[in-house]
Tab-separated table of C-alpha atoms in Angstrom:
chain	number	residue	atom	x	y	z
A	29	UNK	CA	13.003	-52.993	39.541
A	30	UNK	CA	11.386	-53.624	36.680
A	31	UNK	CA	13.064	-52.084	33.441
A	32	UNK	CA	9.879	-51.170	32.192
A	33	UNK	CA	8.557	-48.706	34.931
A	34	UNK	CA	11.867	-47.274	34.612
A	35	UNK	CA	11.610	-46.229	31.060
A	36	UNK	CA	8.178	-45.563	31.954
A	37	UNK	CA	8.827	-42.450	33.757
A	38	UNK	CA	11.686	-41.699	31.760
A	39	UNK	CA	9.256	-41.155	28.933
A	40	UNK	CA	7.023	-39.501	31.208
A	41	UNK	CA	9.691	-36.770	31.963
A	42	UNK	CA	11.059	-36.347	28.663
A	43	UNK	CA	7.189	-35.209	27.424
A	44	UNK	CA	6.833	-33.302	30.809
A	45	UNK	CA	9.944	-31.248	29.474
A	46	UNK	CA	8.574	-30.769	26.230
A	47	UNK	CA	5.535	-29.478	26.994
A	48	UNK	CA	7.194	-27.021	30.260
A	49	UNK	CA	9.726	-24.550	29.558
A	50	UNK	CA	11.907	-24.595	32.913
A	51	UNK	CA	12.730	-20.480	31.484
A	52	UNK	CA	9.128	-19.337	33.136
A	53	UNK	CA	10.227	-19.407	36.400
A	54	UNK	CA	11.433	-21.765	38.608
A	55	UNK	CA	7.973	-21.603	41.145
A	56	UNK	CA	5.759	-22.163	38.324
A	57	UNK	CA	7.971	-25.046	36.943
A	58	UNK	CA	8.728	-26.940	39.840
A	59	UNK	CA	4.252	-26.346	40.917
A	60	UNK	CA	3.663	-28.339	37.590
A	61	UNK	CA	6.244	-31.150	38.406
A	62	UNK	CA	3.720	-31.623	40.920
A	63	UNK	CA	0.702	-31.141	39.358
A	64	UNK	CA	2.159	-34.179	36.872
A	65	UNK	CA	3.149	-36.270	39.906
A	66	UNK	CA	6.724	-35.790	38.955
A	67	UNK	CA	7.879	-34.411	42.533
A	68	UNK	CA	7.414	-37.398	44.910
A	69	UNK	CA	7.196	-40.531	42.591
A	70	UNK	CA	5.722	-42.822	45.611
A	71	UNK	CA	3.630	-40.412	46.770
A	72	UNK	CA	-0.495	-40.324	45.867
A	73	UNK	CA	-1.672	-39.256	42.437
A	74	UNK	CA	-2.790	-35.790	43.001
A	75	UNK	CA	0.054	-34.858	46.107
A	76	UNK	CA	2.769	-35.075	43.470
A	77	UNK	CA	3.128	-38.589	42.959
A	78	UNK	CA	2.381	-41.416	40.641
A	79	UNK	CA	1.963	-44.358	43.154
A	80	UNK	CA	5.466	-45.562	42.203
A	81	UNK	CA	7.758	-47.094	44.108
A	82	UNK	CA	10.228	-45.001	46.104
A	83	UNK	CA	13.215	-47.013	44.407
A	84	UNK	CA	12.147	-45.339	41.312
A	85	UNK	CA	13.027	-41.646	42.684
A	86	UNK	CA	16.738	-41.538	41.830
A	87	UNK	CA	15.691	-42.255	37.589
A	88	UNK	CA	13.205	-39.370	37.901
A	89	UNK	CA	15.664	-36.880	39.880
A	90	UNK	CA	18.542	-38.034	37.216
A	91	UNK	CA	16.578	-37.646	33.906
A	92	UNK	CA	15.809	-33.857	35.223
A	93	UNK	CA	19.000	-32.790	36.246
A	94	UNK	CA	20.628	-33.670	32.595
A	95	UNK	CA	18.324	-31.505	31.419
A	96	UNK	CA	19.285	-28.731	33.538
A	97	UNK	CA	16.004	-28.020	35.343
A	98	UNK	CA	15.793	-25.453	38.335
A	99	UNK	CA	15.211	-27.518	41.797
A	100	UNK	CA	13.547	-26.653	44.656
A	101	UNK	CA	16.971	-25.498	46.747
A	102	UNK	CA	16.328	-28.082	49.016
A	103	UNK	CA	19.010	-26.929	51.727
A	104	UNK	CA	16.916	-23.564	51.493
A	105	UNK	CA	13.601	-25.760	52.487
A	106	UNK	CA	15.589	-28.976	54.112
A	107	UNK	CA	13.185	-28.907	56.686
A	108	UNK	CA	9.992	-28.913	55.083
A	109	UNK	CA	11.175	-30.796	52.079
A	110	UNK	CA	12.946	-34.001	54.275
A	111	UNK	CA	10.791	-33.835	57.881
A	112	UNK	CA	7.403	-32.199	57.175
A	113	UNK	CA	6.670	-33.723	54.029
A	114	UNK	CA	6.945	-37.612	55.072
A	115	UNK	CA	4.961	-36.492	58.480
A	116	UNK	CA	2.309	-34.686	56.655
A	117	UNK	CA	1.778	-38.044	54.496
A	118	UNK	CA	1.729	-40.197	56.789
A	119	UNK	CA	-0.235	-38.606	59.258
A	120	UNK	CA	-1.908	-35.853	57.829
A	121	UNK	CA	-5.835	-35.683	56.806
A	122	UNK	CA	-6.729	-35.388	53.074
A	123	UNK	CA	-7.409	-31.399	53.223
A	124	UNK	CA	-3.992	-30.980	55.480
A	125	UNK	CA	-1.805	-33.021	52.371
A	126	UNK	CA	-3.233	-31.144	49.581
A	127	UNK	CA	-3.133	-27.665	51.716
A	128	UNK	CA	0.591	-28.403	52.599
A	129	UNK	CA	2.507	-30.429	50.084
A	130	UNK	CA	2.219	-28.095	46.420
A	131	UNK	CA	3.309	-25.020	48.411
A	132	UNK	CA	6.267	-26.833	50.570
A	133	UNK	CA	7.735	-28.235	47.244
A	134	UNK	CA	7.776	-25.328	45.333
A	135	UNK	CA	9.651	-23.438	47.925
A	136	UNK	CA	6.580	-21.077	48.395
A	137	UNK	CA	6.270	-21.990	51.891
A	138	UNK	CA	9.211	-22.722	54.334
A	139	UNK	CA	8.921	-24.997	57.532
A	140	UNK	CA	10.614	-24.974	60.918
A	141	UNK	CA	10.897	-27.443	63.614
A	142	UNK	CA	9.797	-26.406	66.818
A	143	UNK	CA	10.889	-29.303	68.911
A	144	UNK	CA	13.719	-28.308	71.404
A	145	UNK	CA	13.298	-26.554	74.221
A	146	UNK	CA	15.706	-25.240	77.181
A	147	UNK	CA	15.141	-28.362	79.178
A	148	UNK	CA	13.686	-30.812	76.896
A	149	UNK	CA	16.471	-31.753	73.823
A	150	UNK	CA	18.111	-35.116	73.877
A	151	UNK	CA	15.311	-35.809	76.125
A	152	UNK	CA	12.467	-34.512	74.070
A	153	UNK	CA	9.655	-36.184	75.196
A	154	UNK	CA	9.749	-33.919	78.428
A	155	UNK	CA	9.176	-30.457	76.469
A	156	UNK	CA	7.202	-28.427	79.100
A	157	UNK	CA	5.299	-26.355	75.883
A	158	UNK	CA	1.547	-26.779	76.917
A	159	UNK	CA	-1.245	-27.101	74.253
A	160	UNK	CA	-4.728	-26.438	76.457
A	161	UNK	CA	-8.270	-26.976	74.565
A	162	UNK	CA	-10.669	-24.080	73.939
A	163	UNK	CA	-13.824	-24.798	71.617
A	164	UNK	CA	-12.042	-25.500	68.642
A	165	UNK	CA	-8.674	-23.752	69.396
A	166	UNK	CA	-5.492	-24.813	70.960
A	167	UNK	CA	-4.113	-22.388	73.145
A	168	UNK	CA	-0.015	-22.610	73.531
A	169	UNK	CA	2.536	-21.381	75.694
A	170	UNK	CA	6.253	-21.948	75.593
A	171	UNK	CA	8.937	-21.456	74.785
A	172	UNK	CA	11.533	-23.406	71.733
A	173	UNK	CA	14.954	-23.220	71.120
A	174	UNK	CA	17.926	-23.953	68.299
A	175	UNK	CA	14.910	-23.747	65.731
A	176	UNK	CA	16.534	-23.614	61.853
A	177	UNK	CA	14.665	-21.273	59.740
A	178	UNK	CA	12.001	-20.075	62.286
A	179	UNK	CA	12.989	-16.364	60.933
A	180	UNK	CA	11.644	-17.546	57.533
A	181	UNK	CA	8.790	-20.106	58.153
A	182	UNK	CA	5.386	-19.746	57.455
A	183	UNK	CA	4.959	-22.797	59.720
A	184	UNK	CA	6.341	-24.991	61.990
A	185	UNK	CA	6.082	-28.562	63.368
A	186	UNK	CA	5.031	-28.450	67.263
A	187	UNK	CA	4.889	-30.837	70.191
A	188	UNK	CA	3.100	-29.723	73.019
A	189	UNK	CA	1.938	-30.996	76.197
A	190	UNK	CA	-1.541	-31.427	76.256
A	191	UNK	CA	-2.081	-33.921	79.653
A	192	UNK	CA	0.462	-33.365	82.395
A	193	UNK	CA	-1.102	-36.122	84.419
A	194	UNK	CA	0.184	-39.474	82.226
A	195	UNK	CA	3.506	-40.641	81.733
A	196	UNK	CA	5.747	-38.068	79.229
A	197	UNK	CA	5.436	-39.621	76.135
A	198	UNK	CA	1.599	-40.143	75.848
A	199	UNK	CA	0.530	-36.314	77.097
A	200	UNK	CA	1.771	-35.144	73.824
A	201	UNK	CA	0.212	-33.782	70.748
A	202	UNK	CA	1.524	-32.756	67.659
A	203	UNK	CA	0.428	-29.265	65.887
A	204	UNK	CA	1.416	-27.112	62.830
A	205	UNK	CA	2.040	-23.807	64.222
A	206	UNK	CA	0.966	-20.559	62.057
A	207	UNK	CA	4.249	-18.813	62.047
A	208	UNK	CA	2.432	-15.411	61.151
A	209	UNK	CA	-0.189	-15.896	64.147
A	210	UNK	CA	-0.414	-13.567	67.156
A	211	UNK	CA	2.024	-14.595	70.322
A	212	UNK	CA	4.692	-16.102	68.165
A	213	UNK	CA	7.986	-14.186	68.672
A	214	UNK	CA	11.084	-15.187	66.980
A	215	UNK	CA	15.005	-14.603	67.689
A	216	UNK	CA	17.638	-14.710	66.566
A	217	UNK	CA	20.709	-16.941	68.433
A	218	UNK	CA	24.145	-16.068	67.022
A	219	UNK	CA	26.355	-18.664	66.540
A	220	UNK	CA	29.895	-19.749	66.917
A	221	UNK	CA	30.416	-18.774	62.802
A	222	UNK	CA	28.853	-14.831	64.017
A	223	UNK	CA	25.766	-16.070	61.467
A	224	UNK	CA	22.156	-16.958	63.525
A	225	UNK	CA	21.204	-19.818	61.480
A	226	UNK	CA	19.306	-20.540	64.663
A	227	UNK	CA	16.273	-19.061	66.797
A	228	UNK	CA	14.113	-19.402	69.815
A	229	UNK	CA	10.787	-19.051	69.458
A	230	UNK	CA	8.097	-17.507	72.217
A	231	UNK	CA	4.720	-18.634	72.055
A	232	UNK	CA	2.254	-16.804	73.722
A	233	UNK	CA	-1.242	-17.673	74.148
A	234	UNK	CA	-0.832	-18.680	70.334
A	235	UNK	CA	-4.597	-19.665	68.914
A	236	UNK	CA	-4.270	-22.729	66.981
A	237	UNK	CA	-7.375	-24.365	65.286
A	238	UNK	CA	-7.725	-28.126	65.678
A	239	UNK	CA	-7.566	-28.338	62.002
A	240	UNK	CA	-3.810	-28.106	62.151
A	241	UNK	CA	-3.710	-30.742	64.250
A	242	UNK	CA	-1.181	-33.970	63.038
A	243	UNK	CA	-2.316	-37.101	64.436
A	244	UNK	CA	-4.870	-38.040	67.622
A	245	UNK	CA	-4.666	-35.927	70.490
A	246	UNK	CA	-2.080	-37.578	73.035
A	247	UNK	CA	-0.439	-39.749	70.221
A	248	UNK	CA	2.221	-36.466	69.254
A	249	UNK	CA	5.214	-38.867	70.225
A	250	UNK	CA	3.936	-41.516	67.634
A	251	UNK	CA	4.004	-38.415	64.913
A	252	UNK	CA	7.318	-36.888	66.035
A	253	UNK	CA	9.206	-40.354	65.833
A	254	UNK	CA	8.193	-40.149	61.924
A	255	UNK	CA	9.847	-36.418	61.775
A	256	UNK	CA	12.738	-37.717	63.601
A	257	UNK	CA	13.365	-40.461	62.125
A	258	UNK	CA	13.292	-38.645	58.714
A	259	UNK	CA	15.605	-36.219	60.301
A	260	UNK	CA	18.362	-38.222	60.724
A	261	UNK	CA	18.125	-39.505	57.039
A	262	UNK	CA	17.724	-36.347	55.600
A	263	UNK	CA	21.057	-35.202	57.372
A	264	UNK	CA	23.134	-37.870	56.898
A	265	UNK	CA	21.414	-39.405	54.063
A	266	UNK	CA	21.651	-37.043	51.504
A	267	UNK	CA	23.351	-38.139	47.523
A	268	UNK	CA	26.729	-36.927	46.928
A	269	UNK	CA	28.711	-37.939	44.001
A	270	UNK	CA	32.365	-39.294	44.699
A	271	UNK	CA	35.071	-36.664	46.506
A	272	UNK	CA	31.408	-34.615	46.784
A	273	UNK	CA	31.232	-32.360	49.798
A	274	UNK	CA	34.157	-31.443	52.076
A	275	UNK	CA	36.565	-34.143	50.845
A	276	UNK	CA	36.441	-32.972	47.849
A	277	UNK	CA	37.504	-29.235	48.989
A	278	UNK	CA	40.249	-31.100	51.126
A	279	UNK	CA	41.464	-33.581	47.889
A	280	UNK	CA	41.567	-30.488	45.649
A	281	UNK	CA	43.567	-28.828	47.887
A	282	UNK	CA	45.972	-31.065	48.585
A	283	UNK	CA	46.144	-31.667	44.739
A	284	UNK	CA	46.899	-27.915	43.747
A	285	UNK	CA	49.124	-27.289	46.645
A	286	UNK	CA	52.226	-29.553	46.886
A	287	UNK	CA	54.281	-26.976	49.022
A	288	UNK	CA	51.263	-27.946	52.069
A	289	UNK	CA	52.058	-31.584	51.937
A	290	UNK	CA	53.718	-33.667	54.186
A	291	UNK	CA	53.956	-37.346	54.947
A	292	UNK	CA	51.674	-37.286	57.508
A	293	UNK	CA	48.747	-35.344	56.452
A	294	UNK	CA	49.176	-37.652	53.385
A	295	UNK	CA	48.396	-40.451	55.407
A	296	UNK	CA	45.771	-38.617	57.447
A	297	UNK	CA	44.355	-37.582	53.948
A	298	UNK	CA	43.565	-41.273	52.726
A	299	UNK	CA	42.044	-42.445	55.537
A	300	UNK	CA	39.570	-39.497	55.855
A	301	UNK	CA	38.799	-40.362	51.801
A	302	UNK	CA	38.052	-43.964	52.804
A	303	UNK	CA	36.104	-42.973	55.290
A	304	UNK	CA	34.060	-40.909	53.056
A	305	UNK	CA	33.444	-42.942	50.400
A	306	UNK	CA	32.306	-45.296	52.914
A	307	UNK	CA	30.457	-42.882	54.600
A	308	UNK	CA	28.804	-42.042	51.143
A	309	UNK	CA	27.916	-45.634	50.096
A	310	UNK	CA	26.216	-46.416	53.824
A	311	UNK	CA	24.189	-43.057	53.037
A	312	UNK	CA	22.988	-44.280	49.456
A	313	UNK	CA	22.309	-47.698	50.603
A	314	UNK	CA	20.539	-46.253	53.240
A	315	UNK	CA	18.055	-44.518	50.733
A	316	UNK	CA	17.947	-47.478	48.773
A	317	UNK	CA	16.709	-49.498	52.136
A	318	UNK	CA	14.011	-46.552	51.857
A	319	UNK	CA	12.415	-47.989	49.169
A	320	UNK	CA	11.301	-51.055	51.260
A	321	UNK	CA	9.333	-48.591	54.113
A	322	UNK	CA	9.485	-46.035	56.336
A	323	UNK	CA	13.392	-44.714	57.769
A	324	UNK	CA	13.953	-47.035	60.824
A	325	UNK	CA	16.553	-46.643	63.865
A	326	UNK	CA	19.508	-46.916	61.299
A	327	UNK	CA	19.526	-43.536	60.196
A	328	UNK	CA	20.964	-42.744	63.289
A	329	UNK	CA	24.094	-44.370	62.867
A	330	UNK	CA	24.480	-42.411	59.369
A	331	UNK	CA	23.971	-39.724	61.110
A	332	UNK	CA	26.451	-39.930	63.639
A	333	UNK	CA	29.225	-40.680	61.178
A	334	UNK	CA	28.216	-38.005	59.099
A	335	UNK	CA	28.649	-35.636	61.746
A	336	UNK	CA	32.099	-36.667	63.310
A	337	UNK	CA	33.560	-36.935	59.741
A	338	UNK	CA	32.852	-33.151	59.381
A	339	UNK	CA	34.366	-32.412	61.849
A	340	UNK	CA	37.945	-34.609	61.443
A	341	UNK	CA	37.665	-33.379	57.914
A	342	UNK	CA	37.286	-29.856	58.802
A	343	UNK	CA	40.457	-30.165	61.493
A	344	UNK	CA	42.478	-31.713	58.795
A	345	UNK	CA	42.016	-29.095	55.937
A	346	UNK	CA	42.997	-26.434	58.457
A	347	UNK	CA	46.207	-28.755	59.322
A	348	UNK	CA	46.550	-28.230	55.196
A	349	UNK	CA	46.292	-25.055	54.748
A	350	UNK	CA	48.398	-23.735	58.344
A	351	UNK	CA	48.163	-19.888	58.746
A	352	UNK	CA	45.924	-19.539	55.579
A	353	UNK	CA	43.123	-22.235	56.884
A	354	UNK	CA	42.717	-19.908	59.526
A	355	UNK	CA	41.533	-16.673	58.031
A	356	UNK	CA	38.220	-16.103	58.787
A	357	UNK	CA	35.759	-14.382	56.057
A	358	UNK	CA	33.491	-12.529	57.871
A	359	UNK	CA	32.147	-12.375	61.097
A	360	UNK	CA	29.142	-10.040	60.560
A	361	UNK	CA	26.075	-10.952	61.667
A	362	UNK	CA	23.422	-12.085	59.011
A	363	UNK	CA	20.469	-14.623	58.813
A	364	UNK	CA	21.528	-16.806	55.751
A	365	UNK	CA	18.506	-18.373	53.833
A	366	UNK	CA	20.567	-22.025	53.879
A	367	UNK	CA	24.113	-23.557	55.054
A	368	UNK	CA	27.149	-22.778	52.421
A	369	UNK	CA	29.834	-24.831	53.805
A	370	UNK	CA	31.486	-25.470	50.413
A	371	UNK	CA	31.217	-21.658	49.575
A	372	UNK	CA	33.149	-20.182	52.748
A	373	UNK	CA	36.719	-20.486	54.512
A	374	UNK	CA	38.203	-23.536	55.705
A	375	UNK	CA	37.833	-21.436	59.329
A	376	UNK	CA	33.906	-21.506	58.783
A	377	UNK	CA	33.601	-25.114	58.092
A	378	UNK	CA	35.787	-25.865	61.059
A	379	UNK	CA	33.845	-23.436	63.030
A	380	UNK	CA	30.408	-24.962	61.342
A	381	UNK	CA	30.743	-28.234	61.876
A	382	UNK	CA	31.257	-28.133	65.264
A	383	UNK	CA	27.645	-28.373	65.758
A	384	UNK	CA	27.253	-31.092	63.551
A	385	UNK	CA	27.384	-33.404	66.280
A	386	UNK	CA	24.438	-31.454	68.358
A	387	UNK	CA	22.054	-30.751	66.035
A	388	UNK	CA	19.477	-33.429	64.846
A	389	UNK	CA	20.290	-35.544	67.522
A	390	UNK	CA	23.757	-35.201	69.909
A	391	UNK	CA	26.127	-37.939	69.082
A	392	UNK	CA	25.895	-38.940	72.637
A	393	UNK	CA	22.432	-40.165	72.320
A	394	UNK	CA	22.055	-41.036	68.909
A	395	UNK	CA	24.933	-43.916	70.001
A	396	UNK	CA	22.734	-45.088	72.589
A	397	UNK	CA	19.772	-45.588	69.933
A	398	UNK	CA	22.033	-47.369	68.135
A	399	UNK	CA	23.225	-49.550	70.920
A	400	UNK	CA	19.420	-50.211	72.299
A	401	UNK	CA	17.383	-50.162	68.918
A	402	UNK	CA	19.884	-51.370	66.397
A	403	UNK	CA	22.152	-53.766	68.231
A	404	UNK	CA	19.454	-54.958	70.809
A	405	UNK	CA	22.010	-53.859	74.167
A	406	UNK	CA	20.497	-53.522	77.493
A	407	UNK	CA	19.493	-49.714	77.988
A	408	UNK	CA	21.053	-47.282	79.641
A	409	UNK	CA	20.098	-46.987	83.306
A	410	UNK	CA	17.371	-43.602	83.420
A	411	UNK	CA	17.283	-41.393	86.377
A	412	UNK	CA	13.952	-41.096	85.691
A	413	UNK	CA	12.466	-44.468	86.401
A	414	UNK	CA	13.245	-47.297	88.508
A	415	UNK	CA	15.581	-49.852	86.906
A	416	UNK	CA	13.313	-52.640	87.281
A	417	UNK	CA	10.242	-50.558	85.420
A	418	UNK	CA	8.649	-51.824	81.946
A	419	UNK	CA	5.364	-51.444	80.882
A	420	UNK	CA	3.026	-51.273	77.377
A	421	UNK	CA	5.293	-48.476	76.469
A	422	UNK	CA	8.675	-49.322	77.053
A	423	UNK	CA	9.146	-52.989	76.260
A	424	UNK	CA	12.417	-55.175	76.235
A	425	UNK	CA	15.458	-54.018	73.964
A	426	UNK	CA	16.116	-56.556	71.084
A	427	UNK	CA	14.070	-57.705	67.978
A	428	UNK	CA	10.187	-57.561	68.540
A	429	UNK	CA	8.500	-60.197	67.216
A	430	UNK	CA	5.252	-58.431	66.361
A	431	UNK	CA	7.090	-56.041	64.138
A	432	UNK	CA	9.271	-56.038	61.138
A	433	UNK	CA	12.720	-55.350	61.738
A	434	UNK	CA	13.025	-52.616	58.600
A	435	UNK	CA	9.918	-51.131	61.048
A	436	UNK	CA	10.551	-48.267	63.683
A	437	UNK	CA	10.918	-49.721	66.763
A	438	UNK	CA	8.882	-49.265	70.015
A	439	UNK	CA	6.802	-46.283	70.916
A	440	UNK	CA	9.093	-45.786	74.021
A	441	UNK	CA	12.961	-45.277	73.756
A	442	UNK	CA	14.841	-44.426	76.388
A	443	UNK	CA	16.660	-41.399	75.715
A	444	UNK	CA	15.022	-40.688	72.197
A	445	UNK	CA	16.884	-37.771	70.805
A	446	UNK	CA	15.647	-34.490	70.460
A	447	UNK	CA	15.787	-32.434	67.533
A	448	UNK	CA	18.160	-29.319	67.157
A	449	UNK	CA	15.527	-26.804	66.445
């Protein structure tokens, strides 16, 4: 990297803050970050980029948080902010990115996922959700489920079926639903914690114009590989400093109570810390590896460790703590605006984390990926089509020598996770 476009946008952020006072509100602020291309740095000048490098992200989101600048609460938006942002990019028209992007960083707009559905999760690409064509209108009908934030979206990313007769995963077509528009009926799901973080969504006869269309018609499992993919990244991807997170609730802990120790937990204690840290470095690298092209099937295996050290760090702190881990905070039912795992009991993260390893992908599944599309293994046998069957869309597992191997692999994996909501 060179030094130069480094201290480059350093200067370009230092007379940024000069000339915007963060005091005026953090909505206004954050829509002139990217008005000045200081949201995005490798996005497009104009959708709140500068046509920089990725790599050079982490020296524009350092130089603004020593000065102490509101952010967008990205766990309040994680959805919009880490799935429909790279999919609208990549895939979107002109007129969608500049309708979508200023509004989705700011926070002004929230996004949902409307993926899952009763039958269709780990194995997404049969969602029964149909899409039918009238003049310039979609017309849907379905039904979602496990969808994050659907209470507060003003839209959400849809697959739909849109040609029953072909093979799953090319009678698919990816649309922006209007959250606000006729038909759509949201729910609430309690969960395990007593919070509904969670929804299903009802769509009836829900008129969509073609204009918020992502993508071709029949190419929606091309489009939803970029959300996914960004999905897993933005789960088990994202920056924490050293003994960040729930290690660092568990080493403080075990710091200011000496009475809770004992030999064993001590041991238990420093391998869950090396297993963090590690977990941590895999994640940054990760992002670093970013900088080179689009996320790729390795996310998944971040994502998977991410989700089973929750929970063995979660079990352990309530080993810690005995009778007092298990006091629970309140069980009333409310629709949070984001996660606060470091802000509740040691009961709730327990409790919480137990669906770390379901949502975004099960951990079942995502180890397949990583067997098939990272490792090259044989796939799994599917119930769904004879043993011996390949074809355009499902070719052999192992490098392909007409694509990169930092490139997302083929069009076709078996058993392509689903998303959680």
């Amino acid at each position: 990297m060179p030094d130069d476009d480094a201290d480059r946008l350093r200067g370009l952020v230092a007379e940024f803050l000069r000339r915007h006072d963060p005091a005026g509100g953090a909505t206004a602020f954050l829509g002139a970050r990217f008005d000045a291309g200081l949201a995005w740095v490798h996005h497009p000048v104009g959708l709140g980029g500068l046509g920089l490098p990725r790599r050079l992200q982490p020296v524009l989101d350092e130089a603004l948080a020593r000065a102490g600048v509101p952010d967008h609460r990205p766990r309040r938006n994680s959805i919009g902010l880490g799935m429909a942002a790279p999919t609208v990019l990549r895939h979107g028209t002109p007129a969608q990115c500049q309708r979508w992007l200023r509004p989705l960083w700011t926070g002004e707009e929230v996004w949902c996922q409307l993926f899952s559905e009763p039958d269709a999760g780990s194995d997404l690409a049969a969602v029964t959700t149909r899409a039918v064509r009238d003049g310039d209108d979609w017309v849907v009908d379905g039904q979602k489920v496990w969808t994050s934030l659907a209470h507060r979206a003003r839209w959400g990313l849809l697959l739909a079926r849109t040609d029953p007769g072909v093979a799953k995963h090319r009678g698919l077509t990816y649309l922006v639903c209007d959250m606000t528009a006729p038909g759509v009926l949201v729910r609430p799901l309690r969960q395990l914690t007593g919070e509904a973080e969670f929804n299903e969504v009802f769509l009836t006869g829900v008129r969509l114009p073609d204009t918020l269309r992502l993508g071709a018609v029949g190419d929606g499992w091309r489009v939803a590989r970029t959300t996914l993919m960004n999905e897993r990244v933005a789960i088990g991807g994202r920056p924490l400093p050293r003994e960040g997170g729930m290690i660092g609730l568990l080493a403080r802990a075990w710091r200011a109570r000496p009475e809770l120790r004992t030999h064993g937990l001590h041991a238990d204690l420093l391998r869950a810390w090396v297993e963090a840290e590690a977990a941590r470095l895999t994640a940054l690298r990760l992002r670093q590896q970013l900088a080179a092209g689009e996320p790729g099937p390795e996310g998944s295996a971040v994502k998977l460790t991410f989700a089973e050290l929750a929970q063995r760090i979660s079990a352990l702190e309530l080993d810690l703590l005995g009778d007092e881990g298990l006091r629970y905070d309140d069980w009333t039912m409310r629709r949070p605006e984001e996660p606060d795992l470091l802000g509740r009991t040691a009961a709730y993260r327990y409790l919480r984390a137990r669906g770390n390893s379901i949502e975004g992908g099960t951990s079942e599944i995502l180890r397949t990926v990583i067997a098939e599309r990272v490792l090259g293994l044989p796939p799994e046998p599917r119930v769904d089509r004879p043993p011996s069957e390949s074809g355009p869309d499902r070719p052999p597992p192992g490098p392909r020598p007409d694509r990169p191997p930092s490139e997302p692999g083929p069009d076709r994996p078996p058993g392509e996770p689903g998303a959680d909501r």
